[in-house]
Every structure is written in C-alpha cells, then in structure tokens.
Amino acid sequence: SAEGGECVACAEGTFGAEARLAECSACTANSTSPPGSTHWSNCTCDATFYRPASGVDACCGAGHVHNPGEARCDPCPAGTFQAAHEACTLCAPGTSSPPGATTCAPCAADSFAQAGQAACTACPENATAPVGSTSLWNCTCSAGVVVTAGAGAAVCGACSAGTFAAPSGGGCLPCPLFATSPSGSGGIANCSCSPGYYGPAGGEGNCTACPPGLT
C-alpha cells in the first residue's frame, strides 16, 4: 500500500499478489510469511501445522484434514485417527478415540470396542474384561456370578444363598446337604454346615446333626 506517496512492503504474515493494491492480504490461519511477500505460497505453516497438499492454501493441525468444499480443516471423526498427516483411519478393535485424535486409546478394563468406535462400551453389570477387549464375548461373569439369561447373553447374576458358581461357569450348584453359603459364592469352599450341624470345612462330605445339648 502507499503511504505518503511511497509504496511499502507487505508486513510479516501478509502478501500482495497484484500491483496497485490498497492493502496486503493476510496469510491463512496458522501460517506466516516474511515481509514483502508477493504470493500466498510464501506463507509457511506454523510449527505443528501442515499444508495438506501442494497448491492448497490451508494449514491443518494434527488430527485434522482439509475440507476442500468448505476451504477449511476439519477434525478426524470420533472413532478414527490421523498418523503422519495422512487420511483419517478407523481405530482398531479394542480401541477408541474422540474427534481430532492422532492415536486411539485402548479400552479400559471391563469395556470393549469394535473397529471405529468413538467410545468403548461397558461390560454388563457383574462382568469383567481385560484391557483392550474387542467384543462382548470378552466380558465374563465375575467370581460367584453366572450367566442367567442364555449362552453368550452376558447377563450376569450372583448365585443365591445356599448355592455356588460351578467351576465350568455352567450355572449355580447347591451346597451339600445341610450346608449353606452366602449369595455370590464363587465355589464350594464357601459352603459351610448349617447351624445345628457340623462337618468338614466347605461343607464337602456330610454335615452331621450335632448331638443333643450341642450346637
């Protein structure tokens, strides 16, 4: 632009692409240029930002991709990530991500995710799963808890008093005769002889009635 009859160089962060301009144009967001620049290509992206492609006047941040239709940078959608300024990629099973992510985080314990999930899904109540689980099938009933609504349904419920969870996970088994257990028992060792009876620890074997005068 002219000041007092003299032409002055475009300031840092601007450029003048044509002669006889009244004022210089600003570089696109997240970029700058040296004084006296004559074209937007003299604008260089700031640190941690990148130019999506040659000839594109835009500077995108990590986890963002260029939207040519809107002339802007948009974050990668939730459930995806961007590595090394490439296209957005689906998160692998067992991981998830928020919008604009550069990596996908493993699912925490007791949750799971299929590919491309924005957030991991919690296992059903009374079920657990290891870190990075990929499916509902990775959720298993906690100790003393069994599947109560069909194979693979992963609806887990505690064994009732007087029973214990079968070692094979096939359901709840009753304590031996004249023995009982608290609800949620995880094995026969939780069974003990009922009041008025005595026998081996865990109720394994016979619980015998106490002699008269003894409890």
PDB file of C-alpha atoms in Angstrom:
ATOM      1  CA  SER A   1       0.000   0.000   0.000  1.00  0.00           C
ATOM      2  CA  ALA A   2       1.066   3.601  -0.478  1.00  0.00           C
ATOM      3  CA  GLU A   3       1.775   5.854   2.477  1.00  0.00           C
ATOM      4  CA  GLY A   4       2.556   9.495   1.738  1.00  0.00           C
ATOM      5  CA  GLY A   5       3.174   8.710  -1.931  1.00  0.00           C
ATOM      6  CA  GLU A   6       5.530   5.779  -1.261  1.00  0.00           C
ATOM      7  CA  CYS A   7       4.897   2.053  -1.632  1.00  0.00           C
ATOM      8  CA  VAL A   8       5.807  -0.024   1.400  1.00  0.00           C
ATOM      9  CA  ALA A   9       6.474  -3.728   1.679  1.00  0.00           C
ATOM     10  CA  CYS A  10       3.712  -6.014   2.901  1.00  0.00           C
ATOM     11  CA  ALA A  11       4.189  -6.738   6.569  1.00  0.00           C
ATOM     12  CA  GLU A  12       5.123 -10.095   8.043  1.00  0.00           C
ATOM     13  CA  GLY A  13       2.207 -12.521   7.840  1.00  0.00           C
ATOM     14  CA  THR A  14       0.722 -10.837   4.751  1.00  0.00           C
ATOM     15  CA  PHE A  15       1.327 -10.801   0.977  1.00  0.00           C
ATOM     16  CA  GLY A  16       0.474  -8.697  -2.067  1.00  0.00           C
ATOM     17  CA  ALA A  17      -0.220 -10.765  -5.149  1.00  0.00           C
ATOM     18  CA  GLU A  18      -1.061  -7.920  -7.539  1.00  0.00           C
ATOM     19  CA  ALA A  19       0.242  -4.456  -8.373  1.00  0.00           C
ATOM     20  CA  ARG A  20      -1.518  -1.312  -7.177  1.00  0.00           C
ATOM     21  CA  LEU A  21      -3.080  -2.970  -4.128  1.00  0.00           C
ATOM     22  CA  ALA A  22      -4.582  -0.734  -1.487  1.00  0.00           C
ATOM     23  CA  GLU A  23      -3.655  -3.243   1.232  1.00  0.00           C
ATOM     24  CA  CYS A  24      -1.980  -6.617   1.604  1.00  0.00           C
ATOM     25  CA  SER A  25      -3.821  -9.892   2.202  1.00  0.00           C
ATOM     26  CA  ALA A  26      -3.339 -11.868   5.405  1.00  0.00           C
ATOM     27  CA  CYS A  27      -1.868 -15.368   5.294  1.00  0.00           C
ATOM     28  CA  THR A  28      -4.303 -18.172   6.031  1.00  0.00           C
ATOM     29  CA  ALA A  29      -4.802 -19.136   9.663  1.00  0.00           C
ATOM     30  CA  ASN A  30      -1.866 -20.857  11.385  1.00  0.00           C
ATOM     31  CA  SER A  31       0.713 -19.603   8.886  1.00  0.00           C
ATOM     32  CA  THR A  32       3.042 -16.634   8.415  1.00  0.00           C
ATOM     33  CA  SER A  33       5.264 -15.052   5.753  1.00  0.00           C
ATOM     34  CA  PRO A  34       8.329 -12.797   5.583  1.00  0.00           C
ATOM     35  CA  PRO A  35       7.885  -9.061   4.890  1.00  0.00           C
ATOM     36  CA  GLY A  36       7.447  -8.185   1.228  1.00  0.00           C
ATOM     37  CA  SER A  37       5.794 -11.488   0.259  1.00  0.00           C
ATOM     38  CA  THR A  38       4.030 -11.490  -3.108  1.00  0.00           C
ATOM     39  CA  HIS A  39       2.004 -14.725  -3.070  1.00  0.00           C
ATOM     40  CA  TRP A  40       0.140 -16.911  -0.576  1.00  0.00           C
ATOM     41  CA  SER A  41       2.654 -19.662  -1.295  1.00  0.00           C
ATOM     42  CA  ASN A  42       5.201 -17.507   0.582  1.00  0.00           C
ATOM     43  CA  CYS A  43       3.161 -18.209   3.716  1.00  0.00           C
ATOM     44  CA  THR A  44       4.539 -21.180   5.664  1.00  0.00           C
ATOM     45  CA  CYS A  45       2.596 -23.210   8.203  1.00  0.00           C
ATOM     46  CA  ASP A  46       3.365 -22.663  11.870  1.00  0.00           C
ATOM     47  CA  ALA A  47       5.011 -25.393  13.921  1.00  0.00           C
ATOM     48  CA  THR A  48       2.747 -28.466  14.457  1.00  0.00           C
ATOM     49  CA  PHE A  49       0.631 -27.482  11.409  1.00  0.00           C
ATOM     50  CA  TYR A  50       0.983 -28.833   7.856  1.00  0.00           C
ATOM     51  CA  ARG A  51      -0.080 -27.987   4.291  1.00  0.00           C
ATOM     52  CA  PRO A  52      -2.445 -30.754   3.102  1.00  0.00           C
ATOM     53  CA  ALA A  53      -1.144 -30.742  -0.475  1.00  0.00           C
ATOM     54  CA  SER A  54       0.860 -28.645  -2.910  1.00  0.00           C
ATOM     55  CA  GLY A  55      -1.230 -25.743  -4.158  1.00  0.00           C
ATOM     56  CA  VAL A  56      -3.639 -25.814  -1.204  1.00  0.00           C
ATOM     57  CA  ASP A  57      -3.840 -22.563   0.761  1.00  0.00           C
ATOM     58  CA  ALA A  58      -4.545 -24.111   4.157  1.00  0.00           C
ATOM     59  CA  CYS A  59      -2.625 -25.204   7.236  1.00  0.00           C
ATOM     60  CA  CYS A  60      -4.153 -28.075   9.190  1.00  0.00           C
ATOM     61  CA  GLY A  61      -3.281 -29.174  12.692  1.00  0.00           C
ATOM     62  CA  ALA A  62      -2.538 -32.728  13.762  1.00  0.00           C
ATOM     63  CA  GLY A  63      -5.666 -34.874  13.697  1.00  0.00           C
ATOM     64  CA  HIS A  64      -7.300 -32.629  11.086  1.00  0.00           C
ATOM     65  CA  VAL A  65      -7.785 -32.986   7.320  1.00  0.00           C
ATOM     66  CA  HIS A  66      -8.530 -30.447   4.601  1.00  0.00           C
ATOM     67  CA  ASN A  67     -12.171 -29.968   3.564  1.00  0.00           C
ATOM     68  CA  PRO A  68     -11.857 -28.508   0.035  1.00  0.00           C
ATOM     69  CA  GLY A  69     -15.568 -27.843  -0.300  1.00  0.00           C
ATOM     70  CA  GLU A  70     -15.561 -25.574   2.753  1.00  0.00           C
ATOM     71  CA  ALA A  71     -11.932 -24.395   2.410  1.00  0.00           C
ATOM     72  CA  ARG A  72     -11.158 -25.362   5.995  1.00  0.00           C
ATOM     73  CA  CYS A  73      -9.551 -28.049   8.125  1.00  0.00           C
ATOM     74  CA  ASP A  74     -11.914 -30.428   9.900  1.00  0.00           C
ATOM     75  CA  PRO A  75     -11.055 -32.814  12.758  1.00  0.00           C
ATOM     76  CA  CYS A  76     -10.955 -36.508  12.017  1.00  0.00           C
ATOM     77  CA  PRO A  77     -14.288 -38.005  13.172  1.00  0.00           C
ATOM     78  CA  ALA A  78     -14.569 -39.791  16.502  1.00  0.00           C
ATOM     79  CA  GLY A  79     -13.517 -43.409  16.153  1.00  0.00           C
ATOM     80  CA  THR A  80     -10.700 -42.508  13.743  1.00  0.00           C
ATOM     81  CA  PHE A  81      -7.182 -41.085  13.994  1.00  0.00           C
ATOM     82  CA  GLN A  82      -4.615 -39.409  11.777  1.00  0.00           C
ATOM     83  CA  ALA A  83      -0.987 -40.507  11.610  1.00  0.00           C
ATOM     84  CA  ALA A  84       1.763 -38.557   9.813  1.00  0.00           C
ATOM     85  CA  HIS A  85      -0.636 -36.070   8.153  1.00  0.00           C
ATOM     86  CA  GLU A  86      -2.406 -38.800   6.200  1.00  0.00           C
ATOM     87  CA  ALA A  87      -6.109 -39.581   5.759  1.00  0.00           C
ATOM     88  CA  CYS A  88      -8.215 -40.420   8.814  1.00  0.00           C
ATOM     89  CA  THR A  89      -8.048 -44.128   9.671  1.00  0.00           C
ATOM     90  CA  LEU A  90     -10.526 -46.224  11.667  1.00  0.00           C
ATOM     91  CA  CYS A  91      -9.451 -47.147  15.182  1.00  0.00           C
ATOM     92  CA  ALA A  92      -8.639 -50.836  15.537  1.00  0.00           C
ATOM     93  CA  PRO A  93     -10.916 -53.133  17.570  1.00  0.00           C
ATOM     94  CA  GLY A  94     -10.283 -52.738  21.280  1.00  0.00           C
ATOM     95  CA  THR A  95      -9.540 -49.000  20.965  1.00  0.00           C
ATOM     96  CA  SER A  96     -11.485 -45.744  20.586  1.00  0.00           C
ATOM     97  CA  SER A  97     -10.879 -42.030  20.021  1.00  0.00           C
ATOM     98  CA  PRO A  98     -12.549 -38.616  20.283  1.00  0.00           C
ATOM     99  CA  PRO A  99     -12.682 -36.231  17.276  1.00  0.00           C
ATOM    100  CA  GLY A 100      -9.323 -34.868  16.121  1.00  0.00           C
ATOM    101  CA  ALA A 101      -7.240 -37.713  17.548  1.00  0.00           C
ATOM    102  CA  THR A 102      -3.748 -38.690  16.438  1.00  0.00           C
ATOM    103  CA  THR A 103      -3.873 -42.048  18.238  1.00  0.00           C
ATOM    104  CA  CYS A 104      -6.546 -44.428  19.522  1.00  0.00           C
ATOM    105  CA  ALA A 105      -6.564 -45.366  23.199  1.00  0.00           C
ATOM    106  CA  PRO A 106      -7.065 -48.974  24.369  1.00  0.00           C
ATOM    107  CA  CYS A 107     -10.366 -49.727  26.067  1.00  0.00           C
ATOM    108  CA  ALA A 108     -10.104 -49.754  29.847  1.00  0.00           C
ATOM    109  CA  ALA A 109     -10.723 -52.937  31.798  1.00  0.00           C
ATOM    110  CA  ASP A 110     -14.365 -54.087  31.843  1.00  0.00           C
ATOM    111  CA  SER A 111     -15.179 -52.469  28.482  1.00  0.00           C
ATOM    112  CA  PHE A 112     -14.812 -53.298  24.778  1.00  0.00           C
ATOM    113  CA  ALA A 113     -14.974 -51.736  21.309  1.00  0.00           C
ATOM    114  CA  GLN A 114     -15.287 -52.864  17.725  1.00  0.00           C
ATOM    115  CA  ALA A 115     -13.422 -51.020  14.949  1.00  0.00           C
ATOM    116  CA  GLY A 116     -14.202 -47.329  14.564  1.00  0.00           C
ATOM    117  CA  GLN A 117     -15.966 -46.720  17.874  1.00  0.00           C
ATOM    118  CA  ALA A 118     -15.970 -43.244  19.408  1.00  0.00           C
ATOM    119  CA  ALA A 119     -16.068 -44.698  22.935  1.00  0.00           C
ATOM    120  CA  CYS A 120     -15.722 -48.123  24.477  1.00  0.00           C
ATOM    121  CA  THR A 121     -18.855 -49.971  25.639  1.00  0.00           C
ATOM    122  CA  ALA A 122     -19.070 -51.085  29.257  1.00  0.00           C
ATOM    123  CA  CYS A 123     -19.486 -54.778  30.017  1.00  0.00           C
ATOM    124  CA  PRO A 124     -22.819 -55.729  31.601  1.00  0.00           C
ATOM    125  CA  GLU A 125     -23.173 -55.483  35.349  1.00  0.00           C
ATOM    126  CA  ASN A 126     -21.219 -58.125  37.301  1.00  0.00           C
ATOM    127  CA  ALA A 127     -18.984 -58.864  34.289  1.00  0.00           C
ATOM    128  CA  THR A 128     -15.302 -58.106  33.706  1.00  0.00           C
ATOM    129  CA  ALA A 129     -12.983 -57.939  30.693  1.00  0.00           C
ATOM    130  CA  PRO A 130      -9.244 -57.296  30.202  1.00  0.00           C
ATOM    131  CA  VAL A 131      -7.834 -54.024  28.854  1.00  0.00           C
ATOM    132  CA  GLY A 132      -8.204 -53.693  25.069  1.00  0.00           C
ATOM    133  CA  SER A 133     -11.145 -56.093  24.732  1.00  0.00           C
ATOM    134  CA  THR A 134     -12.756 -56.192  21.294  1.00  0.00           C
ATOM    135  CA  SER A 135     -16.142 -57.829  21.844  1.00  0.00           C
ATOM    136  CA  LEU A 136     -18.970 -58.508  24.284  1.00  0.00           C
ATOM    137  CA  TRP A 137     -17.709 -62.084  24.244  1.00  0.00           C
ATOM    138  CA  ASN A 138     -14.602 -60.899  26.130  1.00  0.00           C
ATOM    139  CA  CYS A 139     -16.825 -59.973  29.086  1.00  0.00           C
ATOM    140  CA  THR A 140     -17.022 -62.796  31.628  1.00  0.00           C
ATOM    141  CA  CYS A 141     -19.062 -63.039  34.781  1.00  0.00           C
ATOM    142  CA  SER A 142     -17.230 -62.133  37.990  1.00  0.00           C
ATOM    143  CA  ALA A 143     -16.426 -64.727  40.647  1.00  0.00           C
ATOM    144  CA  GLY A 144     -19.586 -66.052  42.239  1.00  0.00           C
ATOM    145  CA  VAL A 145     -21.676 -64.776  39.342  1.00  0.00           C
ATOM    146  CA  VAL A 146     -23.094 -66.740  36.424  1.00  0.00           C
ATOM    147  CA  VAL A 147     -24.847 -66.084  33.131  1.00  0.00           C
ATOM    148  CA  THR A 148     -28.544 -66.032  33.907  1.00  0.00           C
ATOM    149  CA  ALA A 149     -30.140 -65.280  30.540  1.00  0.00           C
ATOM    150  CA  GLY A 150     -28.895 -67.545  27.793  1.00  0.00           C
ATOM    151  CA  ALA A 151     -25.486 -68.549  26.486  1.00  0.00           C
ATOM    152  CA  GLY A 152     -23.466 -65.542  25.361  1.00  0.00           C
ATOM    153  CA  ALA A 153     -26.062 -63.098  26.595  1.00  0.00           C
ATOM    154  CA  ALA A 154     -23.566 -61.915  29.216  1.00  0.00           C
ATOM    155  CA  VAL A 155     -26.344 -61.139  31.661  1.00  0.00           C
ATOM    156  CA  CYS A 156     -24.627 -61.988  34.904  1.00  0.00           C
ATOM    157  CA  GLY A 157     -26.247 -62.537  38.267  1.00  0.00           C
ATOM    158  CA  ALA A 158     -24.980 -63.637  41.664  1.00  0.00           C
ATOM    159  CA  CYS A 159     -25.621 -67.182  42.831  1.00  0.00           C
ATOM    160  CA  SER A 160     -28.267 -67.184  45.554  1.00  0.00           C
ATOM    161  CA  ALA A 161     -27.622 -68.165  49.151  1.00  0.00           C
ATOM    162  CA  GLY A 162     -27.143 -71.908  49.573  1.00  0.00           C
ATOM    163  CA  THR A 163     -25.551 -72.267  46.129  1.00  0.00           C
ATOM    164  CA  PHE A 164     -22.172 -71.559  44.492  1.00  0.00           C
ATOM    165  CA  ALA A 165     -20.865 -70.917  40.970  1.00  0.00           C
ATOM    166  CA  ALA A 166     -19.911 -74.070  39.089  1.00  0.00           C
ATOM    167  CA  PRO A 167     -16.189 -74.187  38.169  1.00  0.00           C
ATOM    168  CA  SER A 168     -17.092 -74.601  34.494  1.00  0.00           C
ATOM    169  CA  GLY A 169     -19.276 -71.491  34.514  1.00  0.00           C
ATOM    170  CA  GLY A 170     -22.318 -73.614  33.752  1.00  0.00           C
ATOM    171  CA  GLY A 171     -24.541 -72.203  36.472  1.00  0.00           C
ATOM    172  CA  CYS A 172     -25.086 -72.367  40.208  1.00  0.00           C
ATOM    173  CA  LEU A 173     -24.835 -75.634  42.139  1.00  0.00           C
ATOM    174  CA  PRO A 174     -26.435 -76.325  45.518  1.00  0.00           C
ATOM    175  CA  CYS A 175     -24.263 -76.727  48.581  1.00  0.00           C
ATOM    176  CA  PRO A 176     -24.110 -80.271  50.022  1.00  0.00           C
ATOM    177  CA  LEU A 177     -26.978 -81.472  52.172  1.00  0.00           C
ATOM    178  CA  PHE A 178     -27.428 -79.498  55.418  1.00  0.00           C
ATOM    179  CA  ALA A 179     -24.866 -76.895  54.229  1.00  0.00           C
ATOM    180  CA  THR A 180     -25.397 -73.305  53.115  1.00  0.00           C
ATOM    181  CA  SER A 181     -23.476 -70.360  51.672  1.00  0.00           C
ATOM    182  CA  PRO A 182     -23.829 -66.580  51.273  1.00  0.00           C
ATOM    183  CA  SER A 183     -25.138 -65.181  47.976  1.00  0.00           C
ATOM    184  CA  GLY A 184     -22.450 -64.612  45.348  1.00  0.00           C
ATOM    185  CA  SER A 185     -20.356 -67.595  46.434  1.00  0.00           C
ATOM    186  CA  GLY A 186     -17.656 -68.497  43.942  1.00  0.00           C
ATOM    187  CA  GLY A 187     -17.050 -72.122  44.935  1.00  0.00           C
ATOM    188  CA  ILE A 188     -17.937 -74.999  47.211  1.00  0.00           C
ATOM    189  CA  ALA A 189     -15.373 -73.740  49.731  1.00  0.00           C
ATOM    190  CA  ASN A 190     -17.892 -71.013  50.589  1.00  0.00           C
ATOM    191  CA  CYS A 191     -20.381 -73.632  51.759  1.00  0.00           C
ATOM    192  CA  SER A 192     -20.476 -74.390  55.466  1.00  0.00           C
ATOM    193  CA  CYS A 193     -22.643 -76.629  57.606  1.00  0.00           C
ATOM    194  CA  SER A 194     -25.909 -75.040  58.659  1.00  0.00           C
ATOM    195  CA  PRO A 195     -26.490 -74.171  62.323  1.00  0.00           C
ATOM    196  CA  GLY A 196     -27.022 -77.350  64.329  1.00  0.00           C
ATOM    197  CA  TYR A 197     -24.808 -79.380  62.014  1.00  0.00           C
ATOM    198  CA  TYR A 198     -21.080 -79.979  61.813  1.00  0.00           C
ATOM    199  CA  GLY A 199     -18.673 -81.381  59.230  1.00  0.00           C
ATOM    200  CA  PRO A 200     -15.601 -80.680  57.080  1.00  0.00           C
ATOM    201  CA  ALA A 201     -14.711 -77.134  56.048  1.00  0.00           C
ATOM    202  CA  GLY A 202     -16.514 -76.102  52.889  1.00  0.00           C
ATOM    203  CA  GLY A 203     -19.376 -78.478  53.614  1.00  0.00           C
ATOM    204  CA  GLU A 204     -17.714 -81.130  51.450  1.00  0.00           C
ATOM    205  CA  GLY A 205     -18.937 -84.509  52.603  1.00  0.00           C
ATOM    206  CA  ASN A 206     -21.742 -84.983  55.062  1.00  0.00           C
ATOM    207  CA  CYS A 207     -22.906 -82.388  57.521  1.00  0.00           C
ATOM    208  CA  THR A 208     -23.995 -84.290  60.624  1.00  0.00           C
ATOM    209  CA  ALA A 209     -26.508 -83.161  63.181  1.00  0.00           C
ATOM    210  CA  CYS A 210     -24.959 -82.049  66.445  1.00  0.00           C
ATOM    211  CA  PRO A 211     -25.596 -84.380  69.420  1.00  0.00           C
ATOM    212  CA  PRO A 212     -28.222 -83.296  71.938  1.00  0.00           C
ATOM    213  CA  GLY A 213     -27.088 -80.378  74.044  1.00  0.00           C
ATOM    214  CA  LEU A 214     -24.534 -79.201  71.412  1.00  0.00           C
ATOM    215  CA  THR A 215     -24.807 -76.707  68.573  1.00  0.00           C
TER     216      THR A 215
END
